[in-house]
mmCIF file of C-alpha atoms and ligand atoms in Angstrom:
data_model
loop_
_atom_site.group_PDB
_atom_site.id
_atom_site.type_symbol
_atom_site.label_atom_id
_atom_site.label_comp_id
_atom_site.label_asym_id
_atom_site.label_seq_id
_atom_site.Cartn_x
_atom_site.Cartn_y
_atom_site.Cartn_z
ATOM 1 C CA UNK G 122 0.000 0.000 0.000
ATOM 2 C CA UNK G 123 1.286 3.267 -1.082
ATOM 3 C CA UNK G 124 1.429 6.159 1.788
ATOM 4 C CA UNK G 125 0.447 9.353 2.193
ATOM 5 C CA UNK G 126 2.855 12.124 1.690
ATOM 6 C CA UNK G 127 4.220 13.690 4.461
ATOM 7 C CA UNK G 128 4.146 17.441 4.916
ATOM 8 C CA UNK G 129 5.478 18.795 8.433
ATOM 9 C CA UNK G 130 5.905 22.373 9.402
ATOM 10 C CA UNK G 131 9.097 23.102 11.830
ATOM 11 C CA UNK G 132 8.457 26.399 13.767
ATOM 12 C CA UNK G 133 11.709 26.454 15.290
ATOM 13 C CA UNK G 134 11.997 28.945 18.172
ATOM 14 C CA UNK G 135 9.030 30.993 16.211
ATOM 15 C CA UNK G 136 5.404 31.262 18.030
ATOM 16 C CA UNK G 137 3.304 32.906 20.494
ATOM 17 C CA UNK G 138 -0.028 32.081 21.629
ATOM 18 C CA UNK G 139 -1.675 33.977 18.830
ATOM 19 C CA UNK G 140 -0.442 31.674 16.351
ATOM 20 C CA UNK G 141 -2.777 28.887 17.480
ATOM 21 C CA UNK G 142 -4.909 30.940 14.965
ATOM 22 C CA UNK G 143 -2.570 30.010 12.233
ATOM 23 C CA UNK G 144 -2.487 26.376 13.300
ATOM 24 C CA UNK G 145 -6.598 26.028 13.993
ATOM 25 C CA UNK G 146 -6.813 27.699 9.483
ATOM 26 C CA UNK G 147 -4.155 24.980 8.647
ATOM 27 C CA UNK G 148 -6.467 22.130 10.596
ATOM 28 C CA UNK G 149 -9.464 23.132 9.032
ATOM 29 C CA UNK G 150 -7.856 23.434 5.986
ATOM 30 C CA UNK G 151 -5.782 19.904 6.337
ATOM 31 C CA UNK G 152 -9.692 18.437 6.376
ATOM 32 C CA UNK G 153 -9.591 19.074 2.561
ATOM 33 C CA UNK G 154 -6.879 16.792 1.594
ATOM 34 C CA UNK G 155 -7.557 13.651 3.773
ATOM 35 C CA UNK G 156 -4.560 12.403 0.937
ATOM 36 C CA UNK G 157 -1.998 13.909 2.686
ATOM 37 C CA UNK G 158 -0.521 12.920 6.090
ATOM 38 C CA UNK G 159 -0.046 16.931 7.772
ATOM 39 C CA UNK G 160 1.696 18.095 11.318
ATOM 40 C CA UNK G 161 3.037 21.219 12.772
ATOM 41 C CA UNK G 162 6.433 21.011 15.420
ATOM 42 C CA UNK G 163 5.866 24.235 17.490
ATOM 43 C CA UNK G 164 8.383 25.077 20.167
ATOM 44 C CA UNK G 165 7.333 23.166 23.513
ATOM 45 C CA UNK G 166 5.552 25.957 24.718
ATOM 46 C CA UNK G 167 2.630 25.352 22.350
ATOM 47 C CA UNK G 168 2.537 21.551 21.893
ATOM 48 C CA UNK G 169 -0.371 21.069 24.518
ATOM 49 C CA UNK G 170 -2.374 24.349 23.508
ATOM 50 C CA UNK G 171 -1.957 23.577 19.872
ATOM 51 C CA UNK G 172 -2.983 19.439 20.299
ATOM 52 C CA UNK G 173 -6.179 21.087 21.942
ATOM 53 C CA UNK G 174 -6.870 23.641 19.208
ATOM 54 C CA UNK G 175 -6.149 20.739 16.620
ATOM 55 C CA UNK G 176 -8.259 17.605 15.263
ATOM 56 C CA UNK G 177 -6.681 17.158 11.697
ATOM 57 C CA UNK G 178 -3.073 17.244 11.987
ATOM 58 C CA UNK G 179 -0.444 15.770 14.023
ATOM 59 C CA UNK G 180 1.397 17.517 16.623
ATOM 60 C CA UNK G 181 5.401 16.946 17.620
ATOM 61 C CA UNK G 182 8.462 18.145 18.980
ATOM 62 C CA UNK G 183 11.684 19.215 17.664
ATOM 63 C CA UNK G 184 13.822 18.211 20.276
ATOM 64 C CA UNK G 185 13.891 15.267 23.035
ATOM 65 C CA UNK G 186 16.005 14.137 25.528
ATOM 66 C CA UNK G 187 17.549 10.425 25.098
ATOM 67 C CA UNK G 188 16.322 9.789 29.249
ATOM 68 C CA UNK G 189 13.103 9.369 30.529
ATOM 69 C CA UNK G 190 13.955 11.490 33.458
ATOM 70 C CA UNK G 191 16.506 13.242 35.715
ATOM 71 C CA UNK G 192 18.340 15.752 36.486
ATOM 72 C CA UNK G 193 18.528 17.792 32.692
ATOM 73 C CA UNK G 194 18.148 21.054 33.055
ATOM 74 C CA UNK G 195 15.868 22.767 30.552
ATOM 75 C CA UNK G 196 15.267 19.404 28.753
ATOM 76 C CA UNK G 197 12.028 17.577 27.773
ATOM 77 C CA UNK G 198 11.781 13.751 27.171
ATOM 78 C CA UNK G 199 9.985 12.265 24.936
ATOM 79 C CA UNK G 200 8.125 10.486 27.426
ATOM 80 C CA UNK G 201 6.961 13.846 28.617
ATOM 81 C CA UNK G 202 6.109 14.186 24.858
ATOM 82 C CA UNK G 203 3.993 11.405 24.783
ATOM 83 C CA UNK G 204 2.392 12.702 27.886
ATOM 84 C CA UNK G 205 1.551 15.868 26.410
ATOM 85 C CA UNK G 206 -0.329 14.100 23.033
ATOM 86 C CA UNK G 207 2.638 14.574 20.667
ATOM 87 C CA UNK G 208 2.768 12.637 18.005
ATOM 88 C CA UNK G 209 6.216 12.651 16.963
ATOM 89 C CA UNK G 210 9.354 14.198 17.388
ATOM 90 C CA UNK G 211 12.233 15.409 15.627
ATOM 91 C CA UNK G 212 15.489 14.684 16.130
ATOM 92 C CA UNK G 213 18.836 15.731 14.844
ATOM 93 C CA UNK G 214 18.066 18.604 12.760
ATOM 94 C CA UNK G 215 21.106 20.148 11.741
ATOM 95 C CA UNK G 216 20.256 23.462 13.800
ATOM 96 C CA UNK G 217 20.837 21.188 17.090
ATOM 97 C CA UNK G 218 23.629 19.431 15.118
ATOM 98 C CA UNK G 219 24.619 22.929 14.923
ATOM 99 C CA UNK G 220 24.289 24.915 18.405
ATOM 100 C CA UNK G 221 24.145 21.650 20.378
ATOM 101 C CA UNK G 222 27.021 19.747 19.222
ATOM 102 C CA UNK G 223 24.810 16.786 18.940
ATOM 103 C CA UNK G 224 26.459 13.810 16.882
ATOM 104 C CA UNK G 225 24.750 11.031 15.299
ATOM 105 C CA UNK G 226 25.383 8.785 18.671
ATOM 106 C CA UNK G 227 23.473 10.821 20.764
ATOM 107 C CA UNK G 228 20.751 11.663 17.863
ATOM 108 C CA UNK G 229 20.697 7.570 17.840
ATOM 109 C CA UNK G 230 19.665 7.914 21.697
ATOM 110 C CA UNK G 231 17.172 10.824 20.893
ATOM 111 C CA UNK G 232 15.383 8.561 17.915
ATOM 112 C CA UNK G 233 15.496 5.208 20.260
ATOM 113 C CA UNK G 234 13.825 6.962 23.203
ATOM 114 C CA UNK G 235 11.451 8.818 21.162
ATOM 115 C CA UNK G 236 10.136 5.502 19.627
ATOM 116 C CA UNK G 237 10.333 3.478 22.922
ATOM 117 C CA UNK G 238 7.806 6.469 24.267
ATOM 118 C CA UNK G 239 5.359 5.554 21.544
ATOM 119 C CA UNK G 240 6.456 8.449 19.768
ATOM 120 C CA UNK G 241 7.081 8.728 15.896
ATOM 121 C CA UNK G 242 10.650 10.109 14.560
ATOM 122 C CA UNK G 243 11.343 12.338 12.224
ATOM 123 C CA UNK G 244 15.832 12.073 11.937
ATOM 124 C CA UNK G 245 17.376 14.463 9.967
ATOM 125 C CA UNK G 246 20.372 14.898 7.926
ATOM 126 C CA UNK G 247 22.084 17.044 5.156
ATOM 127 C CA UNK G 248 25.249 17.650 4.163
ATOM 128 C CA UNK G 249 26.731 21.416 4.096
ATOM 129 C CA UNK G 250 27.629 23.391 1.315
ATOM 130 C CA UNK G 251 31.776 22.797 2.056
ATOM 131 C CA UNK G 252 30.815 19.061 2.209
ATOM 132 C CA UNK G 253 28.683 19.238 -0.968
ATOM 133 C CA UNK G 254 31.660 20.802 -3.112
ATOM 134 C CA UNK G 255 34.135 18.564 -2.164
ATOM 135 C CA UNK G 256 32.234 15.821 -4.059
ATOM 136 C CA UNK G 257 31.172 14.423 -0.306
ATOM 137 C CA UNK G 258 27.313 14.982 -0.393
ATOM 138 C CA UNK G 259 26.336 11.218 -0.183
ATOM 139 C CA UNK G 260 29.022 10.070 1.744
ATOM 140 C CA UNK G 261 28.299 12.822 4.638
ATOM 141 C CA UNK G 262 24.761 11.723 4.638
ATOM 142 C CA UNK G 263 25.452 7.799 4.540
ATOM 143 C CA UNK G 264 27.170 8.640 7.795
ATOM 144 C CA UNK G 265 25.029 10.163 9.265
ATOM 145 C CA UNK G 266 22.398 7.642 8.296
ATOM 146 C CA UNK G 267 24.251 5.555 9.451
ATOM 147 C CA UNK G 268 25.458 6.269 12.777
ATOM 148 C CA UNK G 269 22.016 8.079 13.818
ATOM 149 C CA UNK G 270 19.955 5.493 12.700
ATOM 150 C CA UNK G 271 17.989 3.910 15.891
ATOM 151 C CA UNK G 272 18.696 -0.242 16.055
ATOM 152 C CA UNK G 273 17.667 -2.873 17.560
ATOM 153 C CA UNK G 274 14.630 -3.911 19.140
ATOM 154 C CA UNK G 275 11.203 -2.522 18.517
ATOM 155 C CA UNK G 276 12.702 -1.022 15.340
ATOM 156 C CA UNK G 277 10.968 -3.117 12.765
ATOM 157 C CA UNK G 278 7.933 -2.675 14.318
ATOM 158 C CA UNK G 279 7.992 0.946 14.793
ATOM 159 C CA UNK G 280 8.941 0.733 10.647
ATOM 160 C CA UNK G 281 6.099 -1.488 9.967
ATOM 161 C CA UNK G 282 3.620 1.198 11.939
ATOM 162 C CA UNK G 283 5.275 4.011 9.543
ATOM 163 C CA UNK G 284 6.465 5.481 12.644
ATOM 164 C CA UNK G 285 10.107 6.891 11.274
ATOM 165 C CA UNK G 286 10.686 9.095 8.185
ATOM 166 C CA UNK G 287 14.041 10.742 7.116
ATOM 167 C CA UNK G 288 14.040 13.952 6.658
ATOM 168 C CA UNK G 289 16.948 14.868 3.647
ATOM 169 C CA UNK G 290 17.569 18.435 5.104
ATOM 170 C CA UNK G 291 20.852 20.061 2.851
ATOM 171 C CA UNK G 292 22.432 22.575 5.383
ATOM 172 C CA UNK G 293 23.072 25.322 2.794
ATOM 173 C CA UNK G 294 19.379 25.363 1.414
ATOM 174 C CA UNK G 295 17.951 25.614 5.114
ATOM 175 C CA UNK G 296 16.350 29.408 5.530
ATOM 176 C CA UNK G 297 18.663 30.521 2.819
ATOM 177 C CA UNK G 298 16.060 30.449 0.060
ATOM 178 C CA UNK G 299 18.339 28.471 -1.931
ATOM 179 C CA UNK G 300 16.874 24.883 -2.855
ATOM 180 C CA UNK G 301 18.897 21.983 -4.055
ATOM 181 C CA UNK G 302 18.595 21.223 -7.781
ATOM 182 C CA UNK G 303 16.026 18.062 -8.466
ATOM 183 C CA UNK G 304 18.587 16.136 -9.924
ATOM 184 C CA UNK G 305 20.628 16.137 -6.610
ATOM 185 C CA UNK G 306 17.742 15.779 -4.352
ATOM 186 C CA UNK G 307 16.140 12.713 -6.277
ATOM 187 C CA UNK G 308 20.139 11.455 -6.627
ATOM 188 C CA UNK G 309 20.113 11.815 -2.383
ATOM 189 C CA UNK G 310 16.569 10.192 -1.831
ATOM 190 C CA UNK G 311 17.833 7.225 -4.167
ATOM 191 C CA UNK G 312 20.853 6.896 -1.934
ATOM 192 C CA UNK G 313 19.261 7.199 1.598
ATOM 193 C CA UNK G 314 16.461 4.629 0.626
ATOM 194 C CA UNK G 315 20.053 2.419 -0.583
ATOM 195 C CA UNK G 316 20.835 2.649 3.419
ATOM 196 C CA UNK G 317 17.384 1.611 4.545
ATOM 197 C CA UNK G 318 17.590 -1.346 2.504
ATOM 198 C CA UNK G 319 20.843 -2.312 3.712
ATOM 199 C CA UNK G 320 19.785 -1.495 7.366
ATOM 200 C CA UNK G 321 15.643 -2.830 7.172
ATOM 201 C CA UNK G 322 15.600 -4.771 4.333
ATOM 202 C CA UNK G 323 11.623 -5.454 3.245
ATOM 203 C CA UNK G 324 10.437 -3.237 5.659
ATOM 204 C CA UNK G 325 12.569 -0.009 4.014
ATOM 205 C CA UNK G 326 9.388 0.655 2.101
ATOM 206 C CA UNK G 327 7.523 2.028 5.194
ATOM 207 C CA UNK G 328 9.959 4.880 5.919
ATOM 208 C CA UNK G 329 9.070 8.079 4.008
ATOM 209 C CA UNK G 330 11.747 10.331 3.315
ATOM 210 C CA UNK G 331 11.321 13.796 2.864
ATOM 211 C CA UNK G 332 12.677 16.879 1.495
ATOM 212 C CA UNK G 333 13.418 20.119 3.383
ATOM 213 C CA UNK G 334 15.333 23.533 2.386
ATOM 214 C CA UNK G 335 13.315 26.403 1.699
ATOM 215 C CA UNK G 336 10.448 24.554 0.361
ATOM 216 C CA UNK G 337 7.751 26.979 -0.757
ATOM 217 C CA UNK G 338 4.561 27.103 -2.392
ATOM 218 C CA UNK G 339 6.278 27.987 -5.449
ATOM 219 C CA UNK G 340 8.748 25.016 -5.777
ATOM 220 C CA UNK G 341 6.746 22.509 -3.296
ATOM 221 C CA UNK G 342 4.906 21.196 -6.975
ATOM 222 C CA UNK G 343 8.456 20.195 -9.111
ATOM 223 C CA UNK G 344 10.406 18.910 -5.439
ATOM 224 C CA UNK G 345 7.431 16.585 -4.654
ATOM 225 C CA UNK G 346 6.878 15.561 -7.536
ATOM 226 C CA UNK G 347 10.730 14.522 -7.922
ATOM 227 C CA UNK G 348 11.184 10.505 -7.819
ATOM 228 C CA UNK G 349 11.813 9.397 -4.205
ATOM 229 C CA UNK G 350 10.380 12.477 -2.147
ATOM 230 C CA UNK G 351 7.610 11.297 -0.094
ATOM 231 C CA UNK G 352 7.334 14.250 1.604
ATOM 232 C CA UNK G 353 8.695 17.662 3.126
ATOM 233 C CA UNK G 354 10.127 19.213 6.225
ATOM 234 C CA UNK G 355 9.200 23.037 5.991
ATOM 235 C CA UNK G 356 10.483 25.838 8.172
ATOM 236 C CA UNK G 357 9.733 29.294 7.225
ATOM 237 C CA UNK G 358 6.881 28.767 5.076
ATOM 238 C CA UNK G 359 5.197 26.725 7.952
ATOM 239 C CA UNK G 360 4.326 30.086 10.080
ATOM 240 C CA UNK G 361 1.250 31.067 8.574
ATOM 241 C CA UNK G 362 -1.382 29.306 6.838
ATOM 242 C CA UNK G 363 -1.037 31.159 3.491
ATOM 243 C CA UNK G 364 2.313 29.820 3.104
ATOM 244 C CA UNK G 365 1.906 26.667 4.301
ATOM 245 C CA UNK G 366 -1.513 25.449 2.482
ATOM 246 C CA UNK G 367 -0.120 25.890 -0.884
ATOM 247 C CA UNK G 368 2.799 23.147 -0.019
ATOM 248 C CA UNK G 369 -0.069 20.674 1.200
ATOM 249 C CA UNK G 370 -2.105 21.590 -1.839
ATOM 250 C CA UNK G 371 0.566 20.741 -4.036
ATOM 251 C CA UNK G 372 1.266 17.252 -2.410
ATOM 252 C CA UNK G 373 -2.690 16.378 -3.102
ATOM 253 C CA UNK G 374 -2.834 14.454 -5.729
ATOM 254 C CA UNK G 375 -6.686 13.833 -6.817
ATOM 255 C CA UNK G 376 -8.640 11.425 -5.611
ATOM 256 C CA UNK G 377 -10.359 8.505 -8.146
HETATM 257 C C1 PEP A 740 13.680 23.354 8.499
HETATM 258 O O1 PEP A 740 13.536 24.060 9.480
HETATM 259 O O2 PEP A 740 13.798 22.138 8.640
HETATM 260 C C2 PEP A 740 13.686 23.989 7.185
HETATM 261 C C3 PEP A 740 13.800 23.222 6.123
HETATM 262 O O3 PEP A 740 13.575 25.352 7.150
HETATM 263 P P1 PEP A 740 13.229 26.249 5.844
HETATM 264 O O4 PEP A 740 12.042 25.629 5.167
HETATM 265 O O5 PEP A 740 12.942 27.613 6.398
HETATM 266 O O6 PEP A 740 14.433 26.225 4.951
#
């Protein structure tokens, strides 16, 4: 069975309380296109007042912790997640690869915990544009795949319940308004499902990978309709419901 595509809005550290409006147009919008699988990552402050002010669309983190509980200052597990009513949760987007230091070890830990909490994952990865030039694009990215990969048990069945996506996230085209050329990104997509094959075998199929990097409502139409994107991961163009319900629109494909 073929799956819905995936369209996921990141608001990063972006959102006050008056942007549950924003969130409550995109629900009753996301009621239009039952064809497409649709969620919103606020910052943790709004994950409980935007699962209440939602019905249509999932709701998720962009962070956890890999422990269940302790003494973390200023951290949230995804336990606490689950608690809450998220949905999913993100984990090593390259901003917290970034400002964090996080490597793929302890994004592993992040992805593990989030799926032993019930939760689904969303694991990012992307080369940079230094990386990318030097002819080491897919290698980067294999790493990263990887060594932040979660393993062992409960994986396959997580898989099999469509619980983990990739999210193919090229550093340079994040907020920069510069998107990767089609060629590259359905070149990527064809090498990261390679890795899930190796790594799941027949249950690959059941891990959507998506594209993110300045997605728009302008490009959203050629990148998802590229071979091997199931999907995107959308930042800026996630705020408001203008910019957001043109991406969704454009991963609806008709229904017979
Ligand atoms: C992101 O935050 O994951 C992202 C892709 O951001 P933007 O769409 O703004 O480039």
């Amino acid at each position: 069975m073929t799956q819905r595509p995936y369209i996921v809005g990141n608001w990063k550290m972006n959102g006050s309380r008056t942007m549950l409006a924003e969130a409550r147009s995109i629900d009753r919008a996301a009621q239009r296109y039952p064809d497409v699988e649709i969620a919103l990552a606020p910052p943790f402050t709004l994950i409980d007042a935007l699962r209440e002010a939602v019905s249509a669309i999932g709701v998720g983190g962009q962070d956890c912790h890999a422990e269940v509980k302790g003494a973390h200052t200023g951290d949230v597990s995804a336990a606490m997640l689950a608690d809450i009513g998220a949905d999913f949760v993100i984990v090593g987007h390259s901003e917290r690869r970034r400002d964090h230091k996080e490597s793929n070890a302890a994004v592993r830990a992040k992805a593990k915990a989030a799926l032993a909490a019930g939760l689904g994952v969303i694991l990012c990865v992307g080369e940079t544009l230094a990386e990318r030039d030097a002819g080491k694009a897919e290698a980067v990215v294999g790493k990263q795949i990887d060594g932040s990969l979660p393993k062992g048990e409960g994986i396959v069945e997580a898989i099999a319940a469509a619980r983990l996506a990739i999210a193919y996230e090229p550093v340079w085209a994040i907020g920069t308004g510069r998107v990767a050329a089609i060629e590259d990104v359905i070149a990527m997509h064809a090498a990261v499902r390679a890795r899930l094959i190796a790594a799941f075998g027949d249950s690959h199929a059941k891990v959507r990978i998506l594209y993110g990097g300045s997605v728009n409502g302008e490009n959203a139409g050629a990148l998802l309709a590229a071979e091997g994107v199931e999907g995107a991961l959308v930042g800026g163009a996630s705020l408001t419901a203008d910019a957001f319900l043109p991406i969704i629109a454009a991963a609806s494909r008709p229904i017979d």
